PDB file of C-alpha atoms in Angstrom:
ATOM      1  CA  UNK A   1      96.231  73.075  48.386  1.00 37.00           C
ATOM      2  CA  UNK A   2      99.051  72.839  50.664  1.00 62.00           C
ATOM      3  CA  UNK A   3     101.522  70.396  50.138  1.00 73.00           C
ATOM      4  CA  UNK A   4     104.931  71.868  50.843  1.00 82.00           C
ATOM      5  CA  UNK A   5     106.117  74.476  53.280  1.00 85.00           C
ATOM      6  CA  UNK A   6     109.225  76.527  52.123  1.00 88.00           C
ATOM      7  CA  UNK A   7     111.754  79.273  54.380  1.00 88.00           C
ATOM      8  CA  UNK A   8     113.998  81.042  53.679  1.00 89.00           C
ATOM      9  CA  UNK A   9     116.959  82.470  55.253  1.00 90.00           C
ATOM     10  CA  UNK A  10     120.328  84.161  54.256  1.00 90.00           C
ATOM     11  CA  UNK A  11     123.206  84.440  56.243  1.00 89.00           C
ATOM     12  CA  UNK A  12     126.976  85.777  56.064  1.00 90.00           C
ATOM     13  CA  UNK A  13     129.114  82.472  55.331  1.00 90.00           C
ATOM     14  CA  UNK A  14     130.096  80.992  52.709  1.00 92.00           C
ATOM     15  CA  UNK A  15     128.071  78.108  50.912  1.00 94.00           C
ATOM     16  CA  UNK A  16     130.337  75.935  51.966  1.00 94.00           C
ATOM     17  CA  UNK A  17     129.919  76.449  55.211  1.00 93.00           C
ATOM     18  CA  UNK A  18     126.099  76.628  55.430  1.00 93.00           C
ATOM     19  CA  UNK A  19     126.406  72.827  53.565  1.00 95.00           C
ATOM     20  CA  UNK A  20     128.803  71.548  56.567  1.00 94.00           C
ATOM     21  CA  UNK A  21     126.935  72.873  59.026  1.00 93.00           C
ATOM     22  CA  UNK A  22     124.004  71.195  57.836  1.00 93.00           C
ATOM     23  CA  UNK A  23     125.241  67.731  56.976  1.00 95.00           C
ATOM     24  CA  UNK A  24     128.246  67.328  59.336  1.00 95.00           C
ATOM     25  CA  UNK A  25     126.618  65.098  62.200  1.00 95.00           C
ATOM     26  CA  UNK A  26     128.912  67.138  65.170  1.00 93.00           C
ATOM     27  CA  UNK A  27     128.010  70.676  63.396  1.00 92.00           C
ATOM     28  CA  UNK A  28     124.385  69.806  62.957  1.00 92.00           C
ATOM     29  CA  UNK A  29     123.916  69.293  66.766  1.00 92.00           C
ATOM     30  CA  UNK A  30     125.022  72.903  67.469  1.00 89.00           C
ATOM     31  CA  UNK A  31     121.776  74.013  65.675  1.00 90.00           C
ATOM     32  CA  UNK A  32     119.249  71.283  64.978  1.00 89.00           C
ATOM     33  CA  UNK A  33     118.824  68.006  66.799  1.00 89.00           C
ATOM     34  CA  UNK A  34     121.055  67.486  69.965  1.00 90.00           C
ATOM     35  CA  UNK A  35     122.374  64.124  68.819  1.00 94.00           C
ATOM     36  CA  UNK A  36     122.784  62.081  65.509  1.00 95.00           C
ATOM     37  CA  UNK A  37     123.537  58.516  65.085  1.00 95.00           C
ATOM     38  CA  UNK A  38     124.294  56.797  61.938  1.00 94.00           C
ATOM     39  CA  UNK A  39     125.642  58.797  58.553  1.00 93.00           C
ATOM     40  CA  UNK A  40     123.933  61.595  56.633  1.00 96.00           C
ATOM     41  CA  UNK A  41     125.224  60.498  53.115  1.00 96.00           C
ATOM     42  CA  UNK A  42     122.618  59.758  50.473  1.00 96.00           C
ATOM     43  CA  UNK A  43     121.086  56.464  51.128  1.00 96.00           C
ATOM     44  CA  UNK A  44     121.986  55.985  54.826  1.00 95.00           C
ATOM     45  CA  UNK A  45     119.683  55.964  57.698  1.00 94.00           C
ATOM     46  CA  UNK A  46     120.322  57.986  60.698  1.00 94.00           C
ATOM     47  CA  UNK A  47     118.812  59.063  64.136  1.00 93.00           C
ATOM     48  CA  UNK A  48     117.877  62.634  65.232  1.00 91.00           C
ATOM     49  CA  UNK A  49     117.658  62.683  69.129  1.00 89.00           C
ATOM     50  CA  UNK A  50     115.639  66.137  70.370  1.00 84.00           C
ATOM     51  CA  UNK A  51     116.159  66.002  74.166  1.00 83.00           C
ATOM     52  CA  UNK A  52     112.976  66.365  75.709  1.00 78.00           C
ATOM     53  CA  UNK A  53     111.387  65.078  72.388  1.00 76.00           C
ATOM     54  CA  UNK A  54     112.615  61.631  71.376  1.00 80.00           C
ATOM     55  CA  UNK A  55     113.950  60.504  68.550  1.00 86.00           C
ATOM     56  CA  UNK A  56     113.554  60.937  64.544  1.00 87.00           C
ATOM     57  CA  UNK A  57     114.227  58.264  62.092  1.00 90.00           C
ATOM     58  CA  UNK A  58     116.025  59.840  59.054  1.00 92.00           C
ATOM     59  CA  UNK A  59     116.935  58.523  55.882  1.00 95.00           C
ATOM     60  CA  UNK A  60     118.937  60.709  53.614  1.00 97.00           C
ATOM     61  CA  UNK A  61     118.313  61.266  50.171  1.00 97.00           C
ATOM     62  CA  UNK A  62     120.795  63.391  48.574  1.00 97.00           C
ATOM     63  CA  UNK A  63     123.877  65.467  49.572  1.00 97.00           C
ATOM     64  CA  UNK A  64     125.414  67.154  47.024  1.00 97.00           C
ATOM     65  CA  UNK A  65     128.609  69.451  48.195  1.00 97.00           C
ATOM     66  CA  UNK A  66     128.015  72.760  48.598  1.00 95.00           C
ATOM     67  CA  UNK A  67     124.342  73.200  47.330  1.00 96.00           C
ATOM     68  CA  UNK A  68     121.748  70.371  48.109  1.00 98.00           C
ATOM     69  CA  UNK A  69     120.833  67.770  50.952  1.00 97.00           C
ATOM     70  CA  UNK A  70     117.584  66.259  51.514  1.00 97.00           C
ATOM     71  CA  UNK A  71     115.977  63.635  53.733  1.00 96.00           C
ATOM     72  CA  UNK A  72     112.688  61.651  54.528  1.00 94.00           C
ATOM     73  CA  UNK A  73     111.674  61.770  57.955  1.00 90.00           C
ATOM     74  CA  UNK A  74     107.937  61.432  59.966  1.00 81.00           C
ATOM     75  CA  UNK A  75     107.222  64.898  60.450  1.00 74.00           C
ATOM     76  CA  UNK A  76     105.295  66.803  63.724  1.00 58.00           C
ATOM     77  CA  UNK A  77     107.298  64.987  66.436  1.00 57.00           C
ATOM     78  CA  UNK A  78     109.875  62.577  67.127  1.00 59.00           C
ATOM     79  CA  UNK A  79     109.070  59.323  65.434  1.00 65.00           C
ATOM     80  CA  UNK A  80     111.300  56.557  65.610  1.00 69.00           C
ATOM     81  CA  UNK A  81     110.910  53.583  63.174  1.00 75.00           C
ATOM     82  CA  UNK A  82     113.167  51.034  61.337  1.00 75.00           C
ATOM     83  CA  UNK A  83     112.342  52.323  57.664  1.00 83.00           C
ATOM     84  CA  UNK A  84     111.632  55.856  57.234  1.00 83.00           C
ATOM     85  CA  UNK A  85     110.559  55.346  53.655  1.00 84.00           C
ATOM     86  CA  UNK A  86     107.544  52.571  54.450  1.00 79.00           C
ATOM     87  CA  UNK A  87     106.153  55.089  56.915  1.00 78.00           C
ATOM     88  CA  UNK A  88     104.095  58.128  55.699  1.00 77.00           C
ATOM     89  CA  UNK A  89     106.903  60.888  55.664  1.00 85.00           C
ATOM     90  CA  UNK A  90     107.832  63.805  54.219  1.00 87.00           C
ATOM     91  CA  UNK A  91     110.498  65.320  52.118  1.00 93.00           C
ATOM     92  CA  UNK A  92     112.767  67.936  53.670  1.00 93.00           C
ATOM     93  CA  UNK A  93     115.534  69.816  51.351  1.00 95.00           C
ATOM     94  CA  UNK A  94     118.272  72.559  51.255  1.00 95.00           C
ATOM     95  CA  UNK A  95     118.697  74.604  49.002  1.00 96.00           C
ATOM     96  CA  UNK A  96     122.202  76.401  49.233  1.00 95.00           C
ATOM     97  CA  UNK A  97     123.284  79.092  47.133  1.00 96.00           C
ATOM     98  CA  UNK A  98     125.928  81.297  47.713  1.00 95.00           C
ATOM     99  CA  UNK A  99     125.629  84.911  46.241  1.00 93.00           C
ATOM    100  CA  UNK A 100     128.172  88.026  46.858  1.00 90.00           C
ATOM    101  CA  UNK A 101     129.424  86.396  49.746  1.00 87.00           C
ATOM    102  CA  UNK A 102     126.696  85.711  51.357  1.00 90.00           C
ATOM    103  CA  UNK A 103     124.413  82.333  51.185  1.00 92.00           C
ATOM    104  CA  UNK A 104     120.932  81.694  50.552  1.00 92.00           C
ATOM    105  CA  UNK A 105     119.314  78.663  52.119  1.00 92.00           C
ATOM    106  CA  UNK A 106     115.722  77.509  51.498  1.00 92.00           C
ATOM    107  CA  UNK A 107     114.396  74.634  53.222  1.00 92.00           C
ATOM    108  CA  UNK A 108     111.014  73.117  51.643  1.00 91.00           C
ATOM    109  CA  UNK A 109     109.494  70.478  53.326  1.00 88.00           C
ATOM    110  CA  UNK A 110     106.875  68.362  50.957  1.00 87.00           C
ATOM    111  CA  UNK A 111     104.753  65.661  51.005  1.00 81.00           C
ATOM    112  CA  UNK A 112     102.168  66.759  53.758  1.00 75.00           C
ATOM    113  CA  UNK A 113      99.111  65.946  51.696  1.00 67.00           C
ATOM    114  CA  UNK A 114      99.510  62.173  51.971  1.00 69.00           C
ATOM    115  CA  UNK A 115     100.106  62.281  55.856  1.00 69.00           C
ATOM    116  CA  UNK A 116      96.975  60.978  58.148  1.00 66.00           C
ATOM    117  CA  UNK A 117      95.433  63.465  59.946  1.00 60.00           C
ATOM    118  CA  UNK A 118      95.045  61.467  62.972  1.00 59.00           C
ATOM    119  CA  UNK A 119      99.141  62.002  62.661  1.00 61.00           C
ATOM    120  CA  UNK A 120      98.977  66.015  63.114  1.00 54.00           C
ATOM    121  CA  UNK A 121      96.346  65.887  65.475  1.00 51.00           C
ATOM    122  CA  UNK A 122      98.188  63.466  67.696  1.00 48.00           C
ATOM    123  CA  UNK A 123     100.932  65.804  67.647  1.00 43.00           C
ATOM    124  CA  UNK A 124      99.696  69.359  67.817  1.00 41.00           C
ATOM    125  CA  UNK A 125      96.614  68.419  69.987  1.00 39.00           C
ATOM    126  CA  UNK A 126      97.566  71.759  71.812  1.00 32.00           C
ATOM    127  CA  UNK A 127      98.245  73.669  68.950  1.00 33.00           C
ATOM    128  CA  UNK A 128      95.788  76.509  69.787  1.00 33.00           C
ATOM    129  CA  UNK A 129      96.084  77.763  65.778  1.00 36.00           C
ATOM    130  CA  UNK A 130      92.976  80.264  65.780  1.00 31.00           C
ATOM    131  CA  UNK A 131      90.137  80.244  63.002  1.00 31.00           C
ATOM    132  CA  UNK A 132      90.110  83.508  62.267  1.00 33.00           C
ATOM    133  CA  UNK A 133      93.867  83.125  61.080  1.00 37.00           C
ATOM    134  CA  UNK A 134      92.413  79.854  59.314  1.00 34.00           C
ATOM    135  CA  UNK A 135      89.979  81.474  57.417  1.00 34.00           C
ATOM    136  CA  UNK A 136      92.355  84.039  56.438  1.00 38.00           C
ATOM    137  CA  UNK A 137      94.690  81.778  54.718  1.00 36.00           C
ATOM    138  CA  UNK A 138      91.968  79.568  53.138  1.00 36.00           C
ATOM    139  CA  UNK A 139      92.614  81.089  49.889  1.00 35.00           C
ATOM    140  CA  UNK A 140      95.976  80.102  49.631  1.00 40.00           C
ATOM    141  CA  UNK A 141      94.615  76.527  50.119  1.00 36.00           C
ATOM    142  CA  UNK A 142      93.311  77.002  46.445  1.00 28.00           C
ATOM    143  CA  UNK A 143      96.424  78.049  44.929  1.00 30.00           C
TER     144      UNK A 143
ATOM    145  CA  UNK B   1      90.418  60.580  56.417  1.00 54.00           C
ATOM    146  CA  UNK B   2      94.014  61.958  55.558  1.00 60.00           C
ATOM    147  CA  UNK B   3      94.850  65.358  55.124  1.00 60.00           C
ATOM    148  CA  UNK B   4      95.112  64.723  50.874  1.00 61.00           C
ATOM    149  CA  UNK B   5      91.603  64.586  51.582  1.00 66.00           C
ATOM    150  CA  UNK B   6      91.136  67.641  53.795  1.00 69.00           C
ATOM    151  CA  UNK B   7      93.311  69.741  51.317  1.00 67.00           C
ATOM    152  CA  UNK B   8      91.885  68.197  47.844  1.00 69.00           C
ATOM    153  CA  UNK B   9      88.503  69.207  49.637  1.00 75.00           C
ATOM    154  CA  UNK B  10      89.589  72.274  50.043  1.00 72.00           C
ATOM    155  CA  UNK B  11      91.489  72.764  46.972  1.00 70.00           C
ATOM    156  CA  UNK B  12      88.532  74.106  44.647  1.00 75.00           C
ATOM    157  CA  UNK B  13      86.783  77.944  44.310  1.00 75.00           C
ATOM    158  CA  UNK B  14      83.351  76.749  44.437  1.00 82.00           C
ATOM    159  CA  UNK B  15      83.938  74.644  47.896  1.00 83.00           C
ATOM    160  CA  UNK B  16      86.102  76.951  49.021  1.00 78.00           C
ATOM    161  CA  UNK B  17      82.947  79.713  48.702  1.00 81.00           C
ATOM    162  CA  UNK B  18      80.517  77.313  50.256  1.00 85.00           C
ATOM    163  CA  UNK B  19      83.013  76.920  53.307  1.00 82.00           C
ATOM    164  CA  UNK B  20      83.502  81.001  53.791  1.00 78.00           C
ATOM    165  CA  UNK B  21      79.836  81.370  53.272  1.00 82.00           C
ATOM    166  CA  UNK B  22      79.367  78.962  56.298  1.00 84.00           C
ATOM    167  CA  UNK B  23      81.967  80.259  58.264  1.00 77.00           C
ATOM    168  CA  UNK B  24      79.845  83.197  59.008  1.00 74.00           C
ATOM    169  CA  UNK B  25      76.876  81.242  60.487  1.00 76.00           C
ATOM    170  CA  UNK B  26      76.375  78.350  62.773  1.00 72.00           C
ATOM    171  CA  UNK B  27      74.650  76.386  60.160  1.00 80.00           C
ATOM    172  CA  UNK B  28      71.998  76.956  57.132  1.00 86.00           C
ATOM    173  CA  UNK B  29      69.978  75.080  54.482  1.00 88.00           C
ATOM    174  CA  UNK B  30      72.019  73.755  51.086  1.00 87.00           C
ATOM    175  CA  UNK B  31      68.407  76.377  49.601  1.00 84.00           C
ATOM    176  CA  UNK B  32      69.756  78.975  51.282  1.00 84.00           C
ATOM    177  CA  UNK B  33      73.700  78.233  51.225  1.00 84.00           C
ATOM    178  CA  UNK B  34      73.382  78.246  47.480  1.00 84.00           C
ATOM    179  CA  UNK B  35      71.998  81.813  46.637  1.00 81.00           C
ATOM    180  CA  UNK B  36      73.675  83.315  44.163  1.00 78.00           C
ATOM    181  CA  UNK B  37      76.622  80.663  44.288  1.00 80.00           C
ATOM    182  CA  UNK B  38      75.819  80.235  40.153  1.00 81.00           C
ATOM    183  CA  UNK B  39      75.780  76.122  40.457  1.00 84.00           C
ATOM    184  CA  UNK B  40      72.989  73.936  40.372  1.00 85.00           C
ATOM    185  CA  UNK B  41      71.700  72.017  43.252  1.00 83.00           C
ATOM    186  CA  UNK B  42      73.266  68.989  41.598  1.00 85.00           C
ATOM    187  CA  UNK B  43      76.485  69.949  41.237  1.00 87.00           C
ATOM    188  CA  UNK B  44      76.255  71.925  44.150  1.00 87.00           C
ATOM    189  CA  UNK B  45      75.504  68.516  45.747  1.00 88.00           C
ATOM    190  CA  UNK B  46      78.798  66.871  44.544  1.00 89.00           C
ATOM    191  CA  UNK B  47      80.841  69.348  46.103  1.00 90.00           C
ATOM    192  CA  UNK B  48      79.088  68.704  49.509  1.00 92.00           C
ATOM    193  CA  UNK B  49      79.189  65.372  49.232  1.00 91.00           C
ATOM    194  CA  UNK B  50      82.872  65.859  49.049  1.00 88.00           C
ATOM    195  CA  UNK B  51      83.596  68.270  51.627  1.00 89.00           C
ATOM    196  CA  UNK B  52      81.411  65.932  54.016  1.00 91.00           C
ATOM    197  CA  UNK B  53      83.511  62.824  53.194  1.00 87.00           C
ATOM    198  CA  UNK B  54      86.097  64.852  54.248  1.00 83.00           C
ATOM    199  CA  UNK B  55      84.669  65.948  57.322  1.00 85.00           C
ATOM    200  CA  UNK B  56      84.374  69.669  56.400  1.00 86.00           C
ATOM    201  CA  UNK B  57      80.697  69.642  56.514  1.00 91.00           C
ATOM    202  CA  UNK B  58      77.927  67.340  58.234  1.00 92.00           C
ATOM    203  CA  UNK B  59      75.072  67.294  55.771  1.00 93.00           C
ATOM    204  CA  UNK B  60      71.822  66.612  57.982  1.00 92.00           C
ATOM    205  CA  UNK B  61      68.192  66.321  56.065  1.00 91.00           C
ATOM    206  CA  UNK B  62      65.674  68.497  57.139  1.00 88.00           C
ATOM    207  CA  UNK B  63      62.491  67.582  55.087  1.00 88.00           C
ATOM    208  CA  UNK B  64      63.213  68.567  51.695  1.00 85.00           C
ATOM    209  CA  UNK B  65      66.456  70.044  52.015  1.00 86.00           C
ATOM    210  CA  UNK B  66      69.121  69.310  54.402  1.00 90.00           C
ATOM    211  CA  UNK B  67      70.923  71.570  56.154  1.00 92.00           C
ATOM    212  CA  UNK B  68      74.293  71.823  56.467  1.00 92.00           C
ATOM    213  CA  UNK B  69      77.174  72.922  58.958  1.00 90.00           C
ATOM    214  CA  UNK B  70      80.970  73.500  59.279  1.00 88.00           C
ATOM    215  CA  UNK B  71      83.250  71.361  61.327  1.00 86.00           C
ATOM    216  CA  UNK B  72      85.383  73.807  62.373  1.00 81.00           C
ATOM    217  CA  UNK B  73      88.073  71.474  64.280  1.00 80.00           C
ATOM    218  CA  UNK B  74      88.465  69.473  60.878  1.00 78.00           C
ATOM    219  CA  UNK B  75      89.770  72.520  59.553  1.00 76.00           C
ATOM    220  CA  UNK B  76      91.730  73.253  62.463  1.00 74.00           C
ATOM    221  CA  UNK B  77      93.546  70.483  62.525  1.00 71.00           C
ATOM    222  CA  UNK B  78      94.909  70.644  59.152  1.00 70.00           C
ATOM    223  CA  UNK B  79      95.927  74.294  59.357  1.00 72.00           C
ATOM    224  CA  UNK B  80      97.445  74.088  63.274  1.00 72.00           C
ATOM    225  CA  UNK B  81      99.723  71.177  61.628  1.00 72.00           C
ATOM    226  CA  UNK B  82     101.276  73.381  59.067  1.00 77.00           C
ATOM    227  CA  UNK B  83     101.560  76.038  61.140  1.00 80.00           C
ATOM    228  CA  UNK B  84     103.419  74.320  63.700  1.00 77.00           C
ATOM    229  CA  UNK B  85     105.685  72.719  61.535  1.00 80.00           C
ATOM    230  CA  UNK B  86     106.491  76.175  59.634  1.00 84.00           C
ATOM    231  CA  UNK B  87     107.040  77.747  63.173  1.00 84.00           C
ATOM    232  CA  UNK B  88     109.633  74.632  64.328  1.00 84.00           C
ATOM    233  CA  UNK B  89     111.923  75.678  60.529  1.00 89.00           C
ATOM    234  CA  UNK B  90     111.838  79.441  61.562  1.00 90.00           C
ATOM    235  CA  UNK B  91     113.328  78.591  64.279  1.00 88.00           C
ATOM    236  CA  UNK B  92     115.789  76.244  63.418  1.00 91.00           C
ATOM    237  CA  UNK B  93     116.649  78.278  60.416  1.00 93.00           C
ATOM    238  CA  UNK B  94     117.567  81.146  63.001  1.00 91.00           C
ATOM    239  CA  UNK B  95     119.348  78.865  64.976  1.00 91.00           C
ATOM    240  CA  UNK B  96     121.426  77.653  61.740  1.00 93.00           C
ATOM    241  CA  UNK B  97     122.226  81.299  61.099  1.00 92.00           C
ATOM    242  CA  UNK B  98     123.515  82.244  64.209  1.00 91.00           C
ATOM    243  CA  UNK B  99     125.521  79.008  64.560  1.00 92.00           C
ATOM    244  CA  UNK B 100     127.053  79.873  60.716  1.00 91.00           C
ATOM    245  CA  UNK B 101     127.428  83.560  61.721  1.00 84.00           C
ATOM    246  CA  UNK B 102     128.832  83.156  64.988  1.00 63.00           C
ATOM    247  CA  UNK B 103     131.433  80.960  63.960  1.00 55.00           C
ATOM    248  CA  UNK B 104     132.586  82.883  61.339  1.00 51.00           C
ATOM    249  CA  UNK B 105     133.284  85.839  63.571  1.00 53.00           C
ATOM    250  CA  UNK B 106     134.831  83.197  65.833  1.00 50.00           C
ATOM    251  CA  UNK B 107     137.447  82.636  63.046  1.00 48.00           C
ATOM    252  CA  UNK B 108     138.308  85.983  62.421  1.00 44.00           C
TER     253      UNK B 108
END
């Protein structure tokens, strides 16, 4: 059954780097959401704003320098709310590892099992996924 | 019904056989769905039961047996979600490399 989704990527910087980029609120915007309120240290709650989109309630987990940050957020569109963690969410992490001068980062996002499925229809109503594809993965459903 | 459902439902050989065997048809009986499947009409039963609560299945009698068909949107929806979502960190993960790359060549 699917439960988590993880990708992976590795790029030429330095661990370091990769971390600010991802939990420095002005360096985040370059890449990920075009606007952050609030603080993305463990324990805070902040806002992701996706223009065109809306905005995503975030509440940060964990941010360990140079090799971990993760956060709980409403996943499959922008979802405001007041408390991320009394909503059903799911957990998103980095993974940062920096090898021969170049950096590994896996993100895993968890927790989809527990989310309503009225939630994912609402949100990918248009998503014109196609069975035959569907079928094709049901086996890893099993796994 | 939540998607724990939909995957749990999902999450098991023998349902997981009973839903490829009914992809390939519009509908048939549980007689004739169960050929060859190795289960007994009472366990086989349990597992329907299941996969209808979840909305995988409608279970329909017909006389003496009951035939049964595949909601192929239930499905669907579960998959087109995780696809979606696995799409959106492809991207973004590009995005963060190019951002992380581009600015180191910046500082050079």
């Amino acid at each position: 059954m699917q439960d988590t989704i993880a990708k992976e990527i590795t790029v030429k910087a330095s661990a370091q780097r990769v971390y600010e980029a991802i939990t420095d609120p002005t360096q985040i915007i370059k890449w990920f959401p075009d606007a952050v309120e609030g603080d993305l240290a463990a324990g805070q709650k902040a806002t992701f704003t996706f223009e065109g989109h809306g905005k995503s309630s975030i509440y940060t987990i964990a941010a360990t320098p140079f090799n971990y940050f993760a956060y709980r957020w409403i996943p499959g569109g922008a979802v405001a709310v007041d408390d991320v963690l009394k909503e059903s969410n799911t957990l998103v992490e980095f993974f940062i590892e920096e090898r021969d001068g170049k950096t590994n980062v896996t993100v895993k996002e968890s927790g989809f099992a527990l989310l309503p499925v009225e939630m994912a229809e609402k949100a990918f109503a248009q998503n014109s996924g196609g069975w035959d594809y569907m079928l094709e993965r049901l086996e890893k459903f099993a796994s | 019904m939540t998607a724990d459902e939909l995957f749990r439902a999902l999450g098991d050989p023998t349902r997981l056989e009973i839903v490829r065997r009914l992809s390939n048809r519009e509908s048939c009986t549980i007689s004739m769905l169960l050929s060859g499947l190795g289960i007994s009409r009472q366990g086989a039963r349990k597992h329907l039961q299941l996969l209808a609560d979840a909305n995988i299945v409608t279970l329909k009698p017909d006389g003496r047996d009951t035939i049964v068909s595949l909601n192929r949107a239930t499905l669907a929806k579960g998959k087109a979600f995780i696809t979606e979502i696995e799409l959106q960190w492809d991207k973004r993960l590009e995005a963060l490399r190019q951002y992380v790359d581009n600015d180191q060549i910046n500082d050079l």
